[in-house]
XYZ file of C-alpha atoms in Angstrom:
738
model
C -12.710 -50.378 4.342
C -10.499 -47.501 5.447
C -11.657 -45.367 2.526
C -15.312 -45.959 3.357
C -14.759 -45.042 7.003
C -13.197 -41.746 5.919
C -16.203 -40.843 3.761
C -17.894 -37.715 5.066
C -21.554 -37.282 5.934
C -23.416 -34.191 7.064
C -24.928 -34.687 10.497
C -27.610 -32.397 11.930
C -28.289 -32.203 15.660
C -31.106 -30.111 17.166
C -31.237 -28.741 20.710
C -33.263 -26.296 22.758
C -31.140 -23.539 24.275
C -32.845 -21.063 26.609
C -36.135 -21.965 25.006
C -34.837 -21.218 21.503
C -34.389 -23.754 18.705
C -30.877 -24.374 17.434
C -29.478 -26.809 14.886
C -25.876 -27.733 14.272
C -24.931 -29.161 10.877
C -21.390 -30.455 10.546
C -19.257 -32.717 8.429
C -18.197 -35.941 10.088
C -16.343 -38.990 8.902
C -18.413 -42.167 9.039
C -16.092 -43.693 11.603
C -16.763 -40.748 13.967
C -20.579 -40.962 13.780
C -22.389 -42.532 16.744
C -25.187 -44.486 15.044
C -26.998 -44.897 18.378
C -27.758 -41.172 18.278
C -28.983 -41.175 14.662
C -32.721 -40.705 14.213
C -32.925 -40.660 10.404
C -30.644 -41.509 7.460
C -31.765 -39.615 4.379
C -31.854 -41.091 0.897
C -32.581 -40.002 -2.657
C -31.675 -36.330 -3.243
C -30.767 -36.034 0.450
C -28.311 -38.936 0.481
C -25.310 -38.228 2.697
C -27.383 -36.382 5.320
C -28.054 -37.825 8.774
C -30.385 -36.399 11.416
C -29.582 -37.096 15.055
C -32.067 -37.420 17.856
C -32.712 -34.177 19.705
C -29.919 -33.602 22.197
C -29.818 -31.845 25.540
C -26.491 -30.142 24.846
C -23.922 -29.771 22.109
C -20.184 -30.295 22.277
C -18.161 -27.163 22.989
C -16.403 -25.849 19.878
C -14.210 -22.883 18.955
C -15.931 -19.539 18.301
C -17.448 -19.169 14.806
C -15.468 -17.454 12.047
C -18.466 -15.828 10.405
C -22.067 -15.035 11.240
C -25.196 -13.755 9.487
C -28.305 -12.460 11.269
C -31.625 -11.758 9.569
C -35.341 -11.486 10.308
C -37.874 -14.080 9.110
C -41.484 -12.842 8.956
C -44.661 -14.898 9.126
C -47.548 -13.034 7.501
C -51.082 -13.869 8.711
C -54.278 -12.501 7.219
C -56.348 -12.914 10.372
C -53.891 -12.020 13.154
C -50.766 -10.026 13.906
C -47.610 -10.792 12.009
C -44.883 -12.760 13.781
C -41.138 -12.592 13.374
C -38.084 -14.617 14.301
C -34.448 -13.563 14.350
C -32.398 -16.206 12.576
C -28.657 -16.517 13.069
C -26.318 -18.552 10.881
C -22.847 -19.285 12.267
C -20.014 -20.636 10.123
C -16.820 -22.596 10.766
C -14.306 -23.389 8.031
C -11.610 -25.898 7.256
C -8.447 -25.504 5.216
C -6.264 -22.417 4.915
C -8.641 -19.956 3.246
C -8.009 -16.293 4.083
C -10.544 -13.975 5.678
C -11.732 -12.468 2.391
C -12.364 -15.930 0.928
C -14.233 -17.051 4.044
C -16.434 -13.985 3.996
C -17.216 -14.542 0.324
C -18.076 -18.190 0.993
C -20.560 -17.553 3.797
C -22.055 -14.543 1.994
C -22.514 -16.634 -1.166
C -24.011 -19.471 0.871
C -26.511 -17.125 2.504
C -27.378 -15.449 -0.808
C -28.072 -18.824 -2.392
C -30.007 -19.993 0.659
C -32.522 -17.138 0.529
C -32.656 -16.779 -3.252
C -36.313 -15.853 -3.913
C -36.552 -18.350 -6.792
C -35.875 -21.314 -4.510
C -36.796 -19.988 -1.069
C -38.875 -22.599 0.818
C -42.066 -21.303 2.380
C -41.944 -23.656 5.359
C -39.481 -23.959 8.195
C -38.704 -27.640 7.517
C -38.065 -26.923 3.849
C -35.657 -24.141 4.809
C -33.649 -26.511 7.026
C -33.544 -29.125 4.256
C -32.255 -26.538 1.804
C -29.571 -25.458 4.279
C -28.402 -29.079 4.567
C -28.360 -29.704 0.814
C -26.484 -26.469 0.121
C -23.902 -27.368 2.735
C -22.983 -30.430 0.674
C -21.753 -28.201 -2.162
C -19.818 -25.769 0.078
C -16.935 -28.088 0.868
C -14.840 -25.557 2.804
C -17.594 -25.023 5.396
C -16.846 -27.434 8.230
C -19.752 -26.604 10.510
C -22.922 -24.522 10.388
C -25.312 -23.541 13.168
C -28.805 -22.173 12.721
C -30.445 -20.529 15.734
C -33.995 -19.189 15.766
C -35.056 -16.618 18.348
C -38.628 -15.387 18.640
C -39.064 -11.607 18.548
C -42.138 -10.203 20.243
C -42.029 -6.610 18.950
C -42.048 -6.512 15.160
C -40.808 -3.304 13.581
C -42.691 -1.955 10.601
C -39.560 -1.561 8.474
C -37.566 -4.602 7.485
C -34.302 -4.373 9.441
C -30.990 -4.834 7.650
C -29.395 -8.205 7.275
C -26.090 -8.243 9.134
C -22.993 -10.325 8.563
C -20.427 -10.707 11.312
C -16.748 -11.355 10.668
C -14.721 -12.941 13.459
C -11.013 -12.190 13.770
C -8.586 -13.839 16.183
C -5.314 -12.144 17.114
C -2.330 -13.832 18.806
C -0.498 -12.622 21.888
C 2.378 -11.104 19.921
C 1.531 -7.504 18.896
C 1.416 -8.640 15.278
C -1.080 -6.690 13.237
C -3.524 -8.680 11.160
C -5.107 -6.759 8.310
C -8.804 -7.438 7.843
C -9.647 -6.856 4.160
C -12.923 -8.734 4.634
C -14.170 -5.716 6.609
C -14.459 -2.887 4.103
C -13.682 0.573 5.523
C -12.767 2.606 2.435
C -16.396 3.632 1.923
C -17.149 4.281 5.603
C -16.366 6.724 8.370
C -17.757 4.634 11.214
C -17.265 1.146 12.621
C -18.907 -0.905 15.355
C -17.107 -3.894 16.799
C -16.797 -5.978 19.911
C -13.682 -7.409 21.485
C -12.895 -10.054 24.057
C -9.368 -9.607 25.445
C -7.603 -9.200 28.759
C -5.955 -5.884 27.792
C -3.977 -4.115 25.048
C -6.335 -4.392 22.074
C -5.095 -2.336 19.115
C -6.931 -1.305 15.988
C -5.188 0.615 13.185
C -6.933 2.674 10.507
C -4.550 2.831 7.550
C -4.221 4.631 4.241
C -2.055 1.867 2.778
C -2.857 -1.818 3.068
C -0.009 -3.585 4.849
C 1.491 -0.498 6.506
C 0.714 0.602 10.065
C 3.842 2.734 10.583
C 2.836 5.763 8.525
C -0.463 7.267 7.451
C -2.218 5.282 10.163
C -4.269 6.059 13.264
C -3.656 3.516 16.029
C -6.240 3.090 18.783
C -5.094 1.146 21.837
C -7.790 -0.053 24.253
C -7.003 -1.229 27.777
C -3.290 -0.447 27.765
C -1.099 -0.526 30.859
C -2.819 -3.512 32.432
C -6.308 -2.485 31.302
C -6.140 0.949 32.899
C -5.585 3.413 30.048
C -6.542 3.917 26.383
C -5.114 6.238 23.751
C -4.885 7.232 20.081
C -1.476 7.235 18.398
C -0.252 8.814 15.177
C 0.977 5.619 13.523
C 1.941 2.319 15.122
C 3.859 3.046 18.340
C 3.842 6.707 17.279
C 3.244 9.753 19.471
C 0.126 9.700 21.667
C -2.467 12.258 20.530
C -5.315 11.508 22.943
C -5.521 9.409 26.100
C -7.946 8.568 28.880
C -8.100 6.485 32.047
C -10.245 3.426 31.327
C -10.139 1.081 34.305
C -11.254 -2.489 33.432
C -12.362 -1.435 29.958
C -11.832 -4.917 28.481
C -12.759 -8.404 29.640
C -11.062 -11.711 28.966
C -14.344 -13.628 29.355
C -17.004 -11.302 27.903
C -17.398 -9.295 24.717
C -17.480 -5.518 25.093
C -18.894 -3.294 22.340
C -17.152 -0.177 21.010
C -17.761 2.314 18.242
C -15.037 4.035 16.243
C -15.448 7.051 13.960
C -13.032 8.911 11.686
C -15.525 11.315 10.114
C -14.777 15.015 9.557
C -11.034 14.587 10.214
C -11.687 13.562 13.790
C -10.890 10.168 15.337
C -13.363 9.271 18.097
C -13.839 6.157 20.221
C -16.687 5.295 22.569
C -18.188 2.437 24.572
C -21.250 0.599 23.358
C -22.672 0.135 19.879
C -24.386 3.526 19.547
C -22.372 6.273 17.883
C -21.771 9.355 20.009
C -22.541 7.707 23.338
C -19.934 7.274 26.089
C -17.092 8.781 24.053
C -13.767 8.558 25.857
C -11.160 9.337 23.153
C -11.050 12.115 20.560
C -8.328 13.552 18.311
C -8.816 16.430 15.880
C -6.434 15.379 13.115
C -4.295 18.269 11.793
C -4.289 18.973 8.064
C -0.843 17.480 7.445
C -1.890 14.131 8.987
C -5.252 13.723 7.283
C -5.749 10.888 4.809
C -8.417 8.590 3.459
C -8.808 5.416 5.486
C -8.604 2.478 3.076
C -7.861 -0.511 5.306
C -8.000 -1.699 8.878
C -5.848 -3.991 11.024
C -6.101 -5.378 14.557
C -3.652 -6.762 17.100
C -3.286 -7.719 20.737
C -0.161 -7.523 22.873
C 1.992 -10.280 24.309
C -0.200 -10.272 27.418
C -3.383 -11.526 25.753
C -5.069 -13.078 22.766
C -8.040 -11.345 21.197
C -11.380 -12.311 19.681
C -12.915 -9.556 17.547
C -16.272 -9.343 15.802
C -17.127 -6.775 13.132
C -20.671 -6.250 11.878
C -21.596 -5.234 8.336
C -24.952 -4.618 6.699
C -25.652 -6.815 3.702
C -27.649 -5.107 0.979
C -30.257 -7.436 -0.506
C -29.577 -6.244 -4.029
C -26.036 -7.554 -3.705
C -27.215 -11.122 -3.234
C -26.830 -11.676 -6.930
C -23.152 -12.515 -7.110
C -22.639 -11.342 -10.668
C -24.000 -7.918 -9.821
C -21.699 -7.689 -6.827
C -18.661 -8.754 -8.844
C -19.416 -6.141 -11.487
C -19.742 -3.414 -8.871
C -16.433 -4.358 -7.274
C -14.726 -4.599 -10.654
C -16.041 -1.185 -11.714
C -14.968 0.339 -8.405
C -11.444 -1.082 -8.754
C -11.193 0.103 -12.358
C -12.103 3.644 -11.360
C -9.695 3.541 -8.427
C -6.921 2.568 -10.853
C -8.009 5.281 -13.300
C -7.969 7.862 -10.515
C -4.438 6.819 -9.546
C -3.415 6.949 -13.204
C -4.611 10.550 -13.553
C -2.688 11.508 -10.410
C 0.446 9.825 -11.767
C 0.125 11.676 -15.085
C -0.055 14.992 -13.238
C 2.932 13.963 -11.094
C 4.961 13.179 -14.211
C 3.991 16.507 -15.778
C 4.730 18.514 -12.602
C 5.559 21.394 -12.455
C 3.761 21.725 -15.790
C -0.015 21.781 -15.620
C -2.428 19.949 -17.880
C -5.841 20.656 -19.339
C -8.769 18.378 -18.580
C -9.016 17.285 -22.221
C -5.333 16.413 -22.450
C -5.410 14.631 -19.088
C -8.414 12.520 -20.108
C -6.803 11.700 -23.441
C -3.554 10.609 -21.782
C -5.419 8.570 -19.148
C -7.681 7.080 -21.863
C -10.894 8.250 -20.223
C -13.861 7.600 -22.491
C -16.114 10.515 -23.385
C -19.171 9.034 -21.670
C -17.093 8.583 -18.479
C -15.925 12.195 -18.342
C -18.390 13.258 -15.628
C -17.214 10.485 -13.302
C -13.594 11.377 -14.075
C -14.212 15.031 -13.163
C -15.692 13.879 -9.842
C -12.480 11.906 -9.255
C -10.391 15.007 -9.970
C -12.484 17.054 -7.564
C -11.915 14.413 -4.900
C -8.147 14.613 -5.463
C -8.398 18.394 -5.225
C -10.359 18.132 -1.981
C -7.509 16.080 -0.524
C -5.046 18.792 -1.537
C -3.202 16.543 -3.987
C -4.019 18.599 -7.084
C -5.340 22.094 -7.799
C -7.476 23.544 -10.567
C -5.308 26.635 -11.085
C -7.642 27.889 -13.812
C -10.885 26.465 -15.106
C -10.082 23.092 -16.640
C -6.337 23.390 -15.904
C -4.901 20.975 -13.312
C -1.620 21.024 -11.393
C -0.140 18.463 -8.988
C 0.451 20.171 -5.658
C 3.584 19.449 -3.665
C 1.540 19.700 -0.494
C 3.038 20.183 2.937
C 2.231 16.615 4.006
C 5.563 16.445 5.796
C 6.143 16.395 9.532
C 8.398 19.467 9.260
C 7.491 22.966 8.177
C 7.608 23.340 4.404
C 5.832 26.214 2.702
C 4.776 25.692 -0.928
C 3.842 28.824 -2.883
C 2.374 29.333 -6.356
C 4.020 32.421 -7.826
C 4.274 34.285 -11.111
C 7.780 35.542 -10.310
C 10.482 34.302 -7.982
C 11.476 36.477 -5.013
C 14.848 38.171 -5.117
C 17.525 36.353 -3.128
C 20.431 38.125 -1.487
C 23.951 37.212 -2.521
C 24.401 35.114 0.637
C 21.165 33.192 -0.033
C 22.083 32.265 -3.608
C 22.369 28.465 -3.992
C 25.723 26.983 -4.925
C 24.383 23.430 -5.319
C 21.734 22.536 -7.906
C 19.828 19.235 -7.620
C 17.848 17.846 -10.556
C 15.192 15.132 -10.261
C 13.003 13.493 -12.872
C 10.195 11.889 -10.865
C 7.807 13.408 -8.357
C 8.865 10.902 -5.677
C 12.531 11.758 -6.316
C 11.753 15.422 -5.689
C 9.953 14.616 -2.433
C 12.887 12.500 -1.232
C 15.464 15.182 -2.054
C 13.389 17.918 -0.411
C 13.146 15.807 2.757
C 16.922 16.252 3.118
C 16.750 20.057 2.848
C 16.345 22.247 5.923
C 14.745 25.698 6.240
C 13.165 25.161 2.853
C 10.550 26.925 0.820
C 9.150 25.763 -2.514
C 8.155 28.120 -5.308
C 6.058 26.830 -8.204
C 6.401 29.318 -11.035
C 3.683 28.177 -13.378
C 2.086 29.240 -16.608
C -1.028 27.626 -17.996
C -1.094 26.080 -21.434
C -3.396 28.843 -22.640
C -1.088 31.631 -21.532
C 2.055 30.003 -22.881
C 0.592 28.800 -26.171
C 1.397 25.196 -25.266
C 5.087 25.993 -24.887
C 6.999 23.198 -23.229
C 8.978 23.655 -20.038
C 7.465 27.030 -19.151
C 6.535 26.064 -15.585
C 9.317 25.672 -13.037
C 9.549 24.436 -9.449
C 12.367 25.384 -7.102
C 12.839 24.286 -3.502
C 15.399 26.532 -1.838
C 17.045 25.767 1.508
C 20.188 24.445 3.164
C 22.012 21.147 3.610
C 24.698 21.692 6.205
C 26.306 25.034 5.387
C 25.469 24.771 1.682
C 22.650 26.750 0.082
C 20.891 24.378 -2.314
C 18.056 24.435 -4.823
C 16.182 21.414 -6.165
C 14.007 21.209 -9.251
C 12.044 18.595 -11.177
C 11.926 17.890 -14.882
C 8.612 17.382 -16.603
C 8.108 13.796 -17.793
C 10.819 12.764 -20.242
C 10.595 10.125 -22.938
C 11.150 9.709 -26.631
C 9.022 12.714 -27.553
C 11.090 15.635 -28.779
C 8.930 18.049 -26.802
C 9.847 16.376 -23.516
C 13.550 16.612 -24.351
C 13.242 20.312 -25.173
C 11.322 20.899 -21.934
C 14.016 19.148 -19.877
C 16.817 21.095 -21.545
C 14.917 24.339 -20.916
C 14.495 23.406 -17.249
C 18.250 22.895 -16.821
C 19.039 26.113 -18.678
C 16.607 28.104 -16.526
C 17.946 26.519 -13.327
C 21.539 27.501 -14.102
C 20.485 30.871 -15.498
C 18.212 31.833 -12.613
C 20.706 30.722 -9.966
C 23.980 31.738 -11.584
C 26.129 30.987 -8.535
C 25.573 27.233 -8.815
C 28.964 25.498 -8.836
C 27.901 21.844 -8.662
C 24.953 19.920 -10.122
C 23.657 16.620 -8.755
C 21.302 14.410 -10.748
C 19.510 12.369 -8.059
C 16.950 9.666 -8.736
C 16.366 5.977 -9.382
C 17.887 3.468 -11.764
C 18.259 -0.189 -12.632
C 20.877 -2.319 -10.881
C 23.560 -4.336 -12.664
C 23.834 -7.526 -10.600
C 26.862 -9.755 -10.209
C 25.863 -13.380 -9.859
C 28.859 -14.637 -7.850
C 30.782 -11.756 -6.222
C 28.940 -9.974 -3.404
C 31.369 -7.038 -3.437
C 30.445 -6.309 -7.071
C 26.766 -7.133 -6.707
C 24.186 -4.336 -6.904
C 20.686 -5.120 -5.693
C 17.423 -3.312 -5.065
C 17.633 -0.597 -2.431
C 21.366 -0.043 -3.004
C 22.779 3.282 -4.223
C 25.106 3.697 -7.202
C 27.344 6.777 -7.354
C 28.716 7.658 -10.789
C 32.499 7.506 -10.613
C 35.027 6.613 -13.345
C 35.953 2.982 -13.924
C 39.025 3.723 -16.072
C 41.306 6.489 -17.329
C 38.648 7.844 -19.706
C 37.092 9.603 -16.731
C 33.586 8.713 -17.932
C 30.931 8.644 -15.223
C 27.915 8.388 -17.558
C 27.725 6.611 -20.929
C 24.842 6.880 -23.364
C 24.427 4.143 -25.974
C 22.522 5.350 -29.031
C 22.864 2.261 -31.213
C 23.815 -1.420 -31.026
C 25.021 -3.430 -34.024
C 25.770 -7.118 -33.996
C 29.306 -7.740 -35.172
C 29.534 -10.058 -38.190
C 31.326 -13.375 -37.796
C 31.261 -13.101 -34.003
C 28.815 -13.211 -31.148
C 29.717 -9.718 -29.940
C 28.184 -6.271 -30.358
C 29.361 -2.869 -31.510
C 28.082 -0.010 -29.323
C 27.774 3.609 -30.485
C 28.272 5.742 -27.382
C 28.594 9.245 -25.999
C 30.501 9.635 -22.727
C 30.155 12.304 -20.055
C 33.127 13.213 -17.883
C 33.073 16.295 -15.632
C 36.200 18.409 -15.917
C 35.958 19.557 -12.304
C 36.429 16.630 -9.877
C 35.247 18.069 -6.536
C 32.157 15.861 -6.299
C 33.983 12.744 -7.504
C 36.739 13.341 -4.953
C 34.148 13.719 -2.192
C 32.538 10.423 -3.227
C 35.918 8.679 -3.230
C 36.602 10.071 0.238
C 33.343 8.616 1.578
C 34.123 5.296 -0.090
C 37.570 5.132 1.472
C 36.280 6.036 4.935
C 33.402 3.542 4.836
C 35.703 0.719 3.698
C 38.236 1.395 6.445
C 35.801 2.034 9.296
C 33.516 -0.458 10.964
C 30.590 1.717 11.965
C 27.278 0.492 13.413
C 25.441 3.013 11.233
C 26.508 4.953 8.174
C 25.369 8.565 7.930
C 23.071 7.823 4.996
C 21.297 5.128 7.023
C 20.475 7.764 9.627
C 19.235 10.160 6.930
C 17.045 7.421 5.413
C 15.288 6.932 8.747
C 14.898 10.678 9.245
C 13.518 10.981 5.718
C 10.946 8.256 6.345
C 9.705 10.170 9.359
C 9.536 13.468 7.470
C 7.641 11.863 4.574
C 5.175 9.890 6.694
C 2.239 12.020 5.602
C 2.846 11.708 1.871
C 0.556 9.828 -0.486
C 3.543 7.726 -1.591
C 5.017 5.067 0.690
C 8.756 5.525 1.374
C 9.405 2.456 3.537
C 11.630 -0.298 2.214
C 9.715 -3.180 0.577
C 10.151 -6.641 2.067
C 13.511 -8.201 1.216
C 11.796 -11.230 -0.332
C 10.424 -8.898 -3.016
C 13.970 -8.513 -4.379
C 14.085 -11.478 -6.756
C 17.096 -12.034 -8.996
C 16.814 -13.667 -12.424
C 19.478 -14.860 -14.842
C 19.046 -15.018 -18.616
C 20.875 -18.095 -19.881
C 22.609 -18.388 -23.242
C 19.617 -20.211 -24.742
C 17.332 -17.313 -23.804
C 15.622 -19.070 -20.902
C 15.248 -17.187 -17.616
C 15.806 -18.768 -14.194
C 15.602 -17.362 -10.673
C 18.881 -17.469 -8.740
C 20.050 -16.577 -5.232
C 21.762 -13.301 -4.478
C 25.486 -13.729 -3.766
C 26.404 -13.414 -0.108
C 29.567 -11.984 1.463
C 32.529 -14.203 2.253
C 33.098 -15.381 5.806
C 35.632 -12.683 6.688
C 33.137 -9.897 5.913
C 29.953 -11.554 7.094
C 30.202 -10.035 10.590
C 29.511 -6.610 9.075
C 26.773 -7.902 6.795
C 23.128 -7.130 7.471
C 20.360 -8.524 5.294
C 18.453 -5.677 3.702
C 21.093 -3.018 4.335
C 21.635 -0.235 1.811
C 25.025 -0.693 0.164
C 26.784 2.080 -1.742
C 28.378 0.987 -5.007
C 30.666 3.133 -7.147
C 30.985 2.958 -10.914
C 29.740 4.192 -14.268
C 26.056 4.792 -15.013
C 24.794 3.744 -18.439
C 21.672 4.611 -20.387
C 20.001 3.866 -23.692
C 16.934 1.752 -24.418
C 18.915 -0.408 -26.840
C 21.018 -1.797 -23.981
C 19.157 -1.148 -20.715
C 16.386 -3.706 -21.177
C 17.814 -6.303 -23.538
C 20.015 -9.284 -22.752
C 22.775 -10.178 -23.564
C 23.530 -6.632 -24.803
C 22.948 -5.209 -21.324
C 25.406 -7.532 -19.614
C 28.103 -7.138 -22.270
C 27.790 -3.334 -22.348
C 28.043 -3.231 -18.543
C 31.117 -5.480 -18.454
C 32.920 -3.485 -21.154
C 32.382 -0.131 -19.449
C 32.350 -0.904 -15.714
C 28.680 0.019 -15.457
C 26.939 -0.517 -12.114
C 23.513 0.887 -12.981
C 21.342 1.880 -15.913
C 19.325 5.063 -16.057
C 16.357 6.172 -18.107
C 17.682 8.329 -20.928
C 18.919 11.528 -19.259
C 21.890 12.130 -21.559
C 20.347 15.363 -22.873
C 20.135 16.641 -19.284
C 23.887 16.245 -18.856
C 24.417 17.742 -22.319
C 22.489 20.787 -21.155
C 24.513 20.933 -17.915
C 27.762 20.893 -19.886
C 26.339 23.276 -22.477
C 25.608 25.785 -19.709
C 29.279 25.579 -18.664
C 28.811 23.722 -15.414
C 31.913 21.558 -15.111
C 31.108 19.761 -11.837
C 28.288 17.217 -11.791
C 27.519 13.785 -10.391
C 24.753 11.184 -10.765
C 23.384 9.386 -7.677
C 20.815 6.637 -8.220
C 18.858 4.356 -5.897
C 18.144 0.936 -7.366
C 14.485 0.077 -7.983
C 14.697 -2.692 -10.613
C 17.130 -4.629 -12.795
C 16.398 -2.681 -15.981
C 16.519 1.129 -16.166
C 14.617 2.282 -13.083
C 11.174 2.396 -14.666
C 9.437 -0.146 -12.410
C 7.419 1.234 -9.513
C 7.515 -1.004 -6.424
C 10.922 0.109 -5.090
C 10.870 3.643 -6.546
C 10.085 5.590 -3.374
C 12.577 3.824 -1.122
C 15.271 3.876 -3.812
C 14.765 7.624 -4.291
C 15.010 8.163 -0.533
C 18.231 6.125 -0.309
C 19.791 8.159 -3.143
C 18.745 11.428 -1.499
C 20.184 10.287 1.843
C 23.564 9.562 0.247
C 23.396 12.933 -1.513
C 23.108 14.618 1.881
C 26.065 12.627 3.238
C 28.104 13.699 0.211
C 27.294 17.400 0.567
C 28.152 17.357 4.264
C 31.703 16.287 3.352
C 32.265 19.277 1.030
């Protein structure tokens, strides 16, 4: 009996509202249906559908979560055509996200008006709406309203879908992926809120702090509005807007970000009643890819965003294919940019770039368009016809001049750098340069044609100061197993130390893979931490390369063939030990590197890469058991006597040996055993030949500083930018102690 009472039926109730016809169709359990109001119980193919008697009013419900408006035309041969505006409103049940809800009501509408099955009569249309609702189980309620339109336009107007968004009173941004903005420069919306309605246009989904334009409507008790550079960032445009918003009524606004100008106005018509405008400077321009909304603690918000539905997209398969193709090309575009970043400062021909990115020949025209778009944004440059170079653009919030030169300028004796900094990744170079003051970057490049494909011909040097030290940073072209990459890297080091012959110390700064400890917090290295290469024993080794691993017969152990690196001059190691001793003996609310990390984030806000720390829950720790199975485990936590100084997500500095070698970095149990034998705290991608070149050029003082971005060798991407920034921040702290 109880099961039968909980069976759902679809109940339709019709009313007249302001002279217009409206029908509500909703799912109800049998026990909740008032049979005295039922006019008809359908059978046959319509079983499960009940039609109520016409009602005077309908129960009050929450606002709809989606809406579609369209025009229905009645064509008459002997008199004027007539038209009605039809509106479908949708409510949902369950925990579906906004994108899923939008897809559901768009699919429902597409199926409803499919030309193959479209009823020619009004009653047939209503029946079809009811039957379709039975198969869309997540739709809780549907309303159909028909409004007569007296003036019929000659052109068929667009079909519009409306997405509703509700924001809590907590200044918590809600991203709205169901409203696509990456292919637009204009948005119309309406908002019902007491005050403080924020909308953020963002380059990166999930981030409103950097590369975002924040528009605040009705701030300061509904008296002022402004545009900010990033969430809670500096105000760039403001205006008095008394009683701009209403808690009881929707108010329309338009928002434009075309032509590097952010504009906001009242009403739904672009250009009318503009009250905010900001001409975005070149170093803060970016492509808007996502949008988020929020309201403050003083009010909740109800937003509605309108989008035009293109009839040709009603066929779901066609729409899926278009989205899939668009995403594939977006990924391919990012891949080409990454290839040029890896090659930087070397350039690359179009043919070689397409071959590396696996661009098919018949897709080459589209790929060239993508490259031109990257060039338009200032991310790359066609230095000669068909020759591309990644540009280290001045997207920073501090002055940083980047020059393409054939020859380096002559530096006076006082300006000659005494510290050389080597990086391997583009993001590592950006992070290091963010720590340098009064800097200028010189890209000394040669094209492949002019250098006969010689490797390592192009060089990049950023010259400036950290504290009282004159420093120079450079970047290696992409390194790997290829002999050419190794030669190029060695040439880069040789040229660095030859060009700047007063360099006394070399720092290799970048990212690596952490060596975790599963029980002791003080020995544990996790993502976002920094490892500084210091000796673990009397050998003095700070970096150990493993070239070969052999399994020892008659035992479960391994024999490792290694090459150790130990600087003869200990100035940098002594400075690191000094910082370690001071940080262990001093309880400080903020370490110097923590301050430099925050400053670096601010400097790098305009960059294409995202240098904020990923969420702590993204740092997942796994243990490989003796039988080869892998299980997720908790990170060790500090003991009770140190917990008062512990902060979840803090950047810890760990000291120990850095290891490298593909034979040990990514394979268990070799990795764990090699680390335990040698006191290794982190693994690095194979940079042993870089240190060989440093030693070969008679530089006796060097140190490796790595930020942790994975638990292998530093090749995974998610934590790369933050890890590089953390390593660079510690580097600055170290140099300030010299």
